[in-house]
Amino acid sequence: MDNIQYIVDEVIGSRHSVRAFLPDQPVSKSIIESILAVSSRAPSGTNTQPWKVYVVSGKKRDEIVEKVCNAQLQVNADPSLKEQYTETFSYYPEKWISPYIDRRRENGWGLYGLLNIQRGEKEKMAAQQLRNYKLFDAPVGIFVTVNKAMGIGAKMDIAMMLQNIMLSAKARGLDTCPQAAWNHFHQIVLDSLNAPDDEELVCTIALGYADKNAPVNTFHTPREPVENFTTFLE
Ligand SMILES: Cc1cc2nc3c(=O)[nH]c(=O)nc-3n(C[C@H](O)[C@H](O)[C@H](O)COP(=O)(O)O)c2cc1C
């Protein structure tokens, strides 16, 4: 195999969502800048480059984590508060259909199995959900926003940028977890970032060095074979 093909395939194939990071191993600003510089080579419709990126570490990271964890804890205590924290766009469908719901369930139970969470163990599930808002202990949170005036296509552009960030991080020995979970708390996040009112939170990425001893990081998800999702026509 051609060397560049091997490297690209290796980086794509080895990226996976990491849910336990080493909190005390910081990521240097120069590495993050180089990740973002190459990631901005992502294509975007008519080269609009609609992404805005907030890189959060140190005190600001801790402040956002604390505020959002507190909000989630309040929701846990009083589920009616959940209504206050609706996403600005629905990431998931309102009504699930097969086979997606089946894969979703398999994914959830696979993860919970590794974390030793059994059916009905609501407290443990809530604790794992809260780990999202601790960035899984990652020292860096990358919050990506878009101007609300942009169309749905801008979210496609941003998704490509996000994948570039995750792959170029992987190529530098770093790991990531993309997180839609934060979207529920977009207002708290955007206020803390001092983002202008016309911005919308699209996605968050936890970034850091993986804790290689954490069982949760041994979770590797399956993929359907090509013939199951592809139609070749001639
Ligand atoms: C846009 C997006 C949002 C996601 N949000 C979360 C999240 O909030 N919390 C989480 O633990 N994983 C989240 N994930 C990770 C997925 O569960 C994961 O990508 C999927 O199970 C496939 O596993 P892999 O990333 O290890 O290949 C998200 C993934 C994507 C693409």
mmCIF file of C-alpha atoms and ligand atoms in Angstrom:
data_model
loop_
_atom_site.group_PDB
_atom_site.id
_atom_site.type_symbol
_atom_site.label_atom_id
_atom_site.label_comp_id
_atom_site.label_asym_id
_atom_site.label_seq_id
_atom_site.Cartn_x
_atom_site.Cartn_y
_atom_site.Cartn_z
ATOM 1 C CA MET A 1 0.000 0.000 0.000
ATOM 2 C CA ASP A 2 1.137 3.475 -0.832
ATOM 3 C CA ASN A 3 2.605 5.146 2.277
ATOM 4 C CA ILE A 4 0.298 8.171 2.330
ATOM 5 C CA GLN A 5 -2.757 5.960 1.889
ATOM 6 C CA TYR A 6 -1.555 3.801 4.741
ATOM 7 C CA ILE A 7 -1.068 6.817 7.025
ATOM 8 C CA VAL A 8 -4.413 8.412 6.196
ATOM 9 C CA ASP A 9 -6.285 5.134 6.585
ATOM 10 C CA GLU A 10 -4.481 4.450 9.850
ATOM 11 C CA VAL A 11 -5.422 7.856 11.286
ATOM 12 C CA ILE A 12 -9.064 7.550 10.189
ATOM 13 C CA GLY A 13 -9.278 3.951 11.397
ATOM 14 C CA SER A 14 -7.696 4.563 14.774
ATOM 15 C CA ARG A 15 -9.763 7.613 15.733
ATOM 16 C CA HIS A 16 -12.417 6.735 18.214
ATOM 17 C CA SER A 17 -14.325 8.601 20.876
ATOM 18 C CA VAL A 18 -12.292 8.779 24.065
ATOM 19 C CA ARG A 19 -14.212 9.260 27.303
ATOM 20 C CA ALA A 20 -11.396 9.422 29.845
ATOM 21 C CA PHE A 21 -8.544 11.905 29.449
ATOM 22 C CA LEU A 22 -5.471 12.715 31.519
ATOM 23 C CA PRO A 23 -6.546 15.949 33.241
ATOM 24 C CA ASP A 24 -3.023 16.981 34.151
ATOM 25 C CA GLN A 25 -1.469 16.605 30.737
ATOM 26 C CA PRO A 26 -2.068 19.957 29.048
ATOM 27 C CA VAL A 27 -2.190 20.485 25.304
ATOM 28 C CA SER A 28 0.071 23.263 24.073
ATOM 29 C CA LYS A 29 -1.435 26.236 22.289
ATOM 30 C CA SER A 30 0.941 25.719 19.351
ATOM 31 C CA ILE A 31 -0.330 22.157 18.805
ATOM 32 C CA ILE A 32 -3.932 23.381 18.898
ATOM 33 C CA GLU A 33 -3.107 26.170 16.456
ATOM 34 C CA SER A 34 -1.525 23.715 14.058
ATOM 35 C CA ILE A 35 -4.546 21.378 14.355
ATOM 36 C CA LEU A 36 -6.903 24.257 13.585
ATOM 37 C CA ALA A 37 -4.776 25.577 10.730
ATOM 38 C CA VAL A 38 -4.765 22.275 8.859
ATOM 39 C CA SER A 39 -8.399 21.561 9.813
ATOM 40 C CA SER A 40 -9.502 24.815 8.222
ATOM 41 C CA ARG A 41 -8.598 23.219 4.880
ATOM 42 C CA ALA A 42 -12.039 21.581 5.193
ATOM 43 C CA PRO A 43 -14.261 22.313 2.218
ATOM 44 C CA SER A 44 -17.259 24.564 2.677
ATOM 45 C CA GLY A 45 -19.987 25.662 0.305
ATOM 46 C CA THR A 46 -18.594 28.499 -1.848
ATOM 47 C CA ASN A 47 -15.687 28.646 0.626
ATOM 48 C CA THR A 48 -17.825 30.407 3.230
ATOM 49 C CA GLN A 49 -15.771 28.836 6.097
ATOM 50 C CA PRO A 50 -18.718 29.326 8.445
ATOM 51 C CA TRP A 51 -17.041 27.943 11.583
ATOM 52 C CA LYS A 52 -16.135 29.958 14.649
ATOM 53 C CA VAL A 53 -13.990 28.121 17.139
ATOM 54 C CA TYR A 54 -13.559 28.743 20.871
ATOM 55 C CA VAL A 55 -10.683 26.866 22.508
ATOM 56 C CA VAL A 56 -11.222 26.699 26.232
ATOM 57 C CA SER A 57 -8.734 25.569 28.859
ATOM 58 C CA GLY A 58 -7.601 26.535 32.362
ATOM 59 C CA LYS A 59 -9.908 28.692 34.491
ATOM 60 C CA LYS A 60 -12.429 29.325 31.693
ATOM 61 C CA ARG A 61 -12.743 25.592 31.104
ATOM 62 C CA ASP A 62 -13.333 24.968 34.792
ATOM 63 C CA GLU A 63 -15.893 27.797 34.962
ATOM 64 C CA ILE A 64 -17.954 26.409 32.055
ATOM 65 C CA VAL A 65 -17.710 22.839 33.372
ATOM 66 C CA GLU A 66 -18.881 23.945 36.800
ATOM 67 C CA LYS A 67 -21.814 26.006 35.492
ATOM 68 C CA VAL A 68 -23.078 23.296 33.163
ATOM 69 C CA CYS A 69 -22.575 20.479 35.682
ATOM 70 C CA ASN A 70 -24.610 22.504 38.194
ATOM 71 C CA ALA A 71 -27.364 23.017 35.630
ATOM 72 C CA GLN A 72 -27.461 19.294 34.842
ATOM 73 C CA LEU A 73 -27.534 18.449 38.562
ATOM 74 C CA GLN A 74 -30.506 20.779 38.971
ATOM 75 C CA VAL A 75 -32.261 19.043 36.089
ATOM 76 C CA ASN A 76 -31.556 15.674 37.727
ATOM 77 C CA ALA A 77 -33.145 16.960 40.928
ATOM 78 C CA ASP A 78 -36.122 18.519 39.122
ATOM 79 C CA PRO A 79 -36.654 17.026 35.632
ATOM 80 C CA SER A 80 -39.230 19.742 34.762
ATOM 81 C CA LEU A 81 -36.270 22.140 34.408
ATOM 82 C CA LYS A 82 -35.181 20.203 31.328
ATOM 83 C CA GLU A 83 -37.525 22.333 29.208
ATOM 84 C CA GLN A 84 -35.264 25.330 29.844
ATOM 85 C CA TYR A 85 -32.413 23.553 28.146
ATOM 86 C CA THR A 86 -33.639 22.660 24.699
ATOM 87 C CA GLU A 87 -31.238 22.444 21.773
ATOM 88 C CA THR A 88 -31.491 25.043 19.023
ATOM 89 C CA PHE A 89 -31.629 22.258 16.423
ATOM 90 C CA SER A 90 -32.571 18.622 16.837
ATOM 91 C CA TYR A 91 -29.549 16.421 16.462
ATOM 92 C CA TYR A 92 -31.556 13.238 16.897
ATOM 93 C CA PRO A 93 -34.945 12.344 15.405
ATOM 94 C CA GLU A 94 -38.093 12.815 17.454
ATOM 95 C CA LYS A 95 -39.243 9.340 16.508
ATOM 96 C CA TRP A 96 -36.590 6.671 16.139
ATOM 97 C CA ILE A 97 -36.785 3.974 13.477
ATOM 98 C CA SER A 98 -34.912 0.750 12.872
ATOM 99 C CA PRO A 99 -32.019 0.097 12.212
ATOM 100 C CA TYR A 100 -30.813 3.341 13.804
ATOM 101 C CA ILE A 101 -32.523 2.794 17.123
ATOM 102 C CA ASP A 102 -31.027 -0.711 17.267
ATOM 103 C CA ARG A 103 -27.514 0.586 16.689
ATOM 104 C CA ARG A 104 -28.096 3.344 19.215
ATOM 105 C CA ARG A 105 -29.170 0.823 21.832
ATOM 106 C CA GLU A 106 -26.283 -1.513 21.061
ATOM 107 C CA ASN A 107 -23.921 1.436 21.397
ATOM 108 C CA GLY A 108 -25.402 2.577 24.699
ATOM 109 C CA TRP A 109 -25.432 -0.859 26.284
ATOM 110 C CA GLY A 110 -21.936 -1.614 25.005
ATOM 111 C CA LEU A 111 -20.635 1.504 26.693
ATOM 112 C CA TYR A 112 -22.585 0.910 29.886
ATOM 113 C CA GLY A 113 -21.362 -2.701 29.959
ATOM 114 C CA LEU A 114 -17.761 -1.509 30.060
ATOM 115 C CA LEU A 115 -18.655 0.971 32.765
ATOM 116 C CA ASN A 116 -20.395 -1.745 34.743
ATOM 117 C CA ILE A 117 -23.763 -0.013 34.527
ATOM 118 C CA GLN A 118 -26.736 -2.384 34.512
ATOM 119 C CA ARG A 119 -30.286 -1.709 33.352
ATOM 120 C CA GLY A 120 -32.178 0.492 35.827
ATOM 121 C CA GLU A 121 -29.056 1.878 37.531
ATOM 122 C CA LYS A 122 -30.220 5.431 37.019
ATOM 123 C CA GLU A 123 -27.727 7.074 39.356
ATOM 124 C CA LYS A 124 -24.777 5.526 37.596
ATOM 125 C CA MET A 125 -26.266 6.555 34.246
ATOM 126 C CA ALA A 126 -26.704 10.125 35.479
ATOM 127 C CA ALA A 127 -23.100 10.139 36.698
ATOM 128 C CA GLN A 128 -21.877 9.010 33.276
ATOM 129 C CA GLN A 129 -24.069 11.643 31.596
ATOM 130 C CA LEU A 130 -22.472 14.244 33.882
ATOM 131 C CA ARG A 131 -19.005 13.143 32.687
ATOM 132 C CA ASN A 132 -19.950 14.750 29.373
ATOM 133 C CA TYR A 133 -20.080 18.104 31.114
ATOM 134 C CA LYS A 134 -16.703 17.509 32.715
ATOM 135 C CA LEU A 135 -15.338 17.054 29.194
ATOM 136 C CA PHE A 136 -14.455 13.535 30.372
ATOM 137 C CA ASP A 137 -11.624 15.296 32.288
ATOM 138 C CA ALA A 138 -10.066 16.616 29.079
ATOM 139 C CA PRO A 139 -8.028 19.788 29.698
ATOM 140 C CA VAL A 140 -9.387 21.417 26.538
ATOM 141 C CA GLY A 141 -12.895 21.983 25.230
ATOM 142 C CA ILE A 142 -13.383 23.134 21.657
ATOM 143 C CA PHE A 143 -16.757 24.801 21.169
ATOM 144 C CA VAL A 144 -17.717 25.396 17.551
ATOM 145 C CA THR A 145 -20.400 27.902 16.653
ATOM 146 C CA VAL A 146 -22.035 29.201 13.505
ATOM 147 C CA ASN A 147 -23.763 32.447 12.684
ATOM 148 C CA LYS A 148 -27.536 31.886 12.938
ATOM 149 C CA ALA A 149 -27.990 33.582 9.564
ATOM 150 C CA MET A 150 -26.276 30.671 7.841
ATOM 151 C CA GLY A 151 -28.240 27.772 6.379
ATOM 152 C CA ILE A 152 -28.337 24.118 7.361
ATOM 153 C CA GLY A 153 -25.500 23.511 4.875
ATOM 154 C CA ALA A 154 -23.134 25.427 7.143
ATOM 155 C CA LYS A 155 -23.548 22.618 9.676
ATOM 156 C CA MET A 156 -22.347 20.191 6.990
ATOM 157 C CA ASP A 157 -19.292 22.383 6.460
ATOM 158 C CA ILE A 158 -18.675 22.493 10.188
ATOM 159 C CA ALA A 159 -19.017 18.718 10.452
ATOM 160 C CA MET A 160 -16.192 18.379 7.934
ATOM 161 C CA MET A 161 -14.076 20.794 9.919
ATOM 162 C CA LEU A 162 -14.822 18.830 13.097
ATOM 163 C CA GLN A 163 -13.700 15.571 11.536
ATOM 164 C CA ASN A 164 -10.498 17.279 10.408
ATOM 165 C CA ILE A 165 -9.887 18.460 13.961
ATOM 166 C CA MET A 166 -10.370 14.943 15.314
ATOM 167 C CA LEU A 167 -8.112 13.362 12.712
ATOM 168 C CA SER A 168 -5.330 15.924 12.914
ATOM 169 C CA ALA A 169 -5.456 15.648 16.716
ATOM 170 C CA LYS A 170 -5.119 11.868 16.393
ATOM 171 C CA ALA A 171 -2.149 12.297 14.062
ATOM 172 C CA ARG A 172 -0.478 14.336 16.824
ATOM 173 C CA GLY A 173 -0.982 11.704 19.513
ATOM 174 C CA LEU A 174 -4.074 13.390 20.936
ATOM 175 C CA ASP A 175 -7.596 12.053 21.293
ATOM 176 C CA THR A 176 -11.055 13.548 21.124
ATOM 177 C CA CYS A 177 -14.719 13.032 21.825
ATOM 178 C CA PRO A 178 -17.302 14.902 19.751
ATOM 179 C CA GLN A 179 -20.129 15.989 22.031
ATOM 180 C CA ALA A 180 -23.637 17.056 21.129
ATOM 181 C CA ALA A 181 -24.559 16.818 24.822
ATOM 182 C CA TRP A 182 -23.453 20.396 25.412
ATOM 183 C CA ASN A 183 -25.987 21.735 22.919
ATOM 184 C CA HIS A 184 -28.701 21.520 25.572
ATOM 185 C CA PHE A 185 -26.777 24.046 27.634
ATOM 186 C CA HIS A 186 -25.894 26.303 24.693
ATOM 187 C CA GLN A 187 -27.021 29.485 26.425
ATOM 188 C CA ILE A 188 -24.795 28.936 29.461
ATOM 189 C CA VAL A 189 -21.874 28.033 27.198
ATOM 190 C CA LEU A 190 -22.333 30.959 24.800
ATOM 191 C CA ASP A 191 -22.706 33.447 27.666
ATOM 192 C CA SER A 192 -19.521 32.144 29.273
ATOM 193 C CA LEU A 193 -17.695 32.408 25.950
ATOM 194 C CA ASN A 194 -18.970 35.977 25.504
ATOM 195 C CA ALA A 195 -20.174 34.862 22.083
ATOM 196 C CA PRO A 196 -22.285 37.388 20.152
ATOM 197 C CA ASP A 197 -26.073 36.880 20.164
ATOM 198 C CA ASP A 198 -26.107 35.873 16.521
ATOM 199 C CA GLU A 199 -24.058 32.720 17.160
ATOM 200 C CA GLU A 200 -25.379 29.221 17.692
ATOM 201 C CA LEU A 201 -23.468 26.332 19.302
ATOM 202 C CA VAL A 202 -23.115 23.466 16.824
ATOM 203 C CA CYS A 203 -20.820 20.971 18.531
ATOM 204 C CA THR A 204 -18.174 20.546 21.194
ATOM 205 C CA ILE A 205 -15.017 18.470 21.103
ATOM 206 C CA ALA A 206 -13.210 17.274 24.209
ATOM 207 C CA LEU A 207 -9.476 17.291 23.434
ATOM 208 C CA GLY A 208 -6.576 15.856 25.370
ATOM 209 C CA TYR A 209 -4.350 12.865 25.953
ATOM 210 C CA ALA A 210 -6.242 9.624 26.482
ATOM 211 C CA ASP A 211 -6.031 7.771 29.770
ATOM 212 C CA LYS A 212 -4.854 4.500 28.283
ATOM 213 C CA ASN A 213 -5.680 2.582 31.473
ATOM 214 C CA ALA A 214 -9.360 3.586 31.546
ATOM 215 C CA PRO A 215 -11.615 0.640 30.590
ATOM 216 C CA VAL A 216 -14.094 3.040 28.911
ATOM 217 C CA ASN A 217 -11.437 3.834 26.317
ATOM 218 C CA THR A 218 -11.319 0.214 25.178
ATOM 219 C CA PHE A 219 -14.790 0.743 23.697
ATOM 220 C CA HIS A 220 -14.576 0.309 19.936
ATOM 221 C CA THR A 221 -17.677 0.569 17.843
ATOM 222 C CA PRO A 222 -18.508 -1.650 14.866
ATOM 223 C CA ARG A 223 -19.341 -0.492 11.343
ATOM 224 C CA GLU A 224 -21.581 -2.013 8.729
ATOM 225 C CA PRO A 225 -19.780 -3.562 5.759
ATOM 226 C CA VAL A 226 -19.740 -1.407 2.608
ATOM 227 C CA GLU A 227 -22.297 -3.570 0.769
ATOM 228 C CA ASN A 228 -24.874 -2.893 3.504
ATOM 229 C CA PHE A 229 -24.974 0.840 2.919
ATOM 230 C CA THR A 230 -23.846 1.207 -0.694
ATOM 231 C CA THR A 231 -25.515 0.768 -4.050
ATOM 232 C CA PHE A 232 -23.236 0.644 -7.051
ATOM 233 C CA LEU A 233 -25.007 1.526 -10.280
ATOM 234 C CA GLU A 234 -23.609 1.377 -13.796
HETATM 235 C C1 LIG B 1 -21.945 15.012 16.320
HETATM 236 C C2 LIG B 1 -21.644 13.962 17.365
HETATM 237 C C3 LIG B 1 -22.052 14.157 18.664
HETATM 238 C C4 LIG B 1 -21.733 13.226 19.666
HETATM 239 N N1 LIG B 1 -22.091 13.489 20.964
HETATM 240 C C5 LIG B 1 -21.652 12.675 21.948
HETATM 241 C C6 LIG B 1 -21.882 13.022 23.302
HETATM 242 O O1 LIG B 1 -22.505 14.034 23.617
HETATM 243 N N2 LIG B 1 -21.388 12.206 24.261
HETATM 244 C C7 LIG B 1 -20.680 11.065 23.953
HETATM 245 O O2 LIG B 1 -20.256 10.362 24.870
HETATM 246 N N3 LIG B 1 -20.433 10.710 22.661
HETATM 247 C C8 LIG B 1 -20.895 11.492 21.657
HETATM 248 N N4 LIG B 1 -20.634 11.188 20.350
HETATM 249 C C9 LIG B 1 -19.789 10.023 20.036
HETATM 250 C C10 LIG B 1 -20.553 8.879 19.386
HETATM 251 O O3 LIG B 1 -21.242 8.136 20.362
HETATM 252 C C11 LIG B 1 -19.536 8.000 18.645
HETATM 253 O O4 LIG B 1 -18.965 8.763 17.610
HETATM 254 C C12 LIG B 1 -20.130 6.737 18.037
HETATM 255 O O5 LIG B 1 -20.602 5.874 19.033
HETATM 256 C C13 LIG B 1 -19.091 5.992 17.188
HETATM 257 O O6 LIG B 1 -17.977 5.677 17.995
HETATM 258 P P1 LIG B 1 -16.502 6.198 17.683
HETATM 259 O O7 LIG B 1 -16.527 7.699 17.660
HETATM 260 O O8 LIG B 1 -15.689 5.679 18.851
HETATM 261 O O9 LIG B 1 -16.068 5.638 16.369
HETATM 262 C C14 LIG B 1 -21.005 12.060 19.336
HETATM 263 C C15 LIG B 1 -20.639 11.847 17.988
HETATM 264 C C16 LIG B 1 -20.948 12.778 17.022
HETATM 265 C C17 LIG B 1 -20.519 12.541 15.605
#
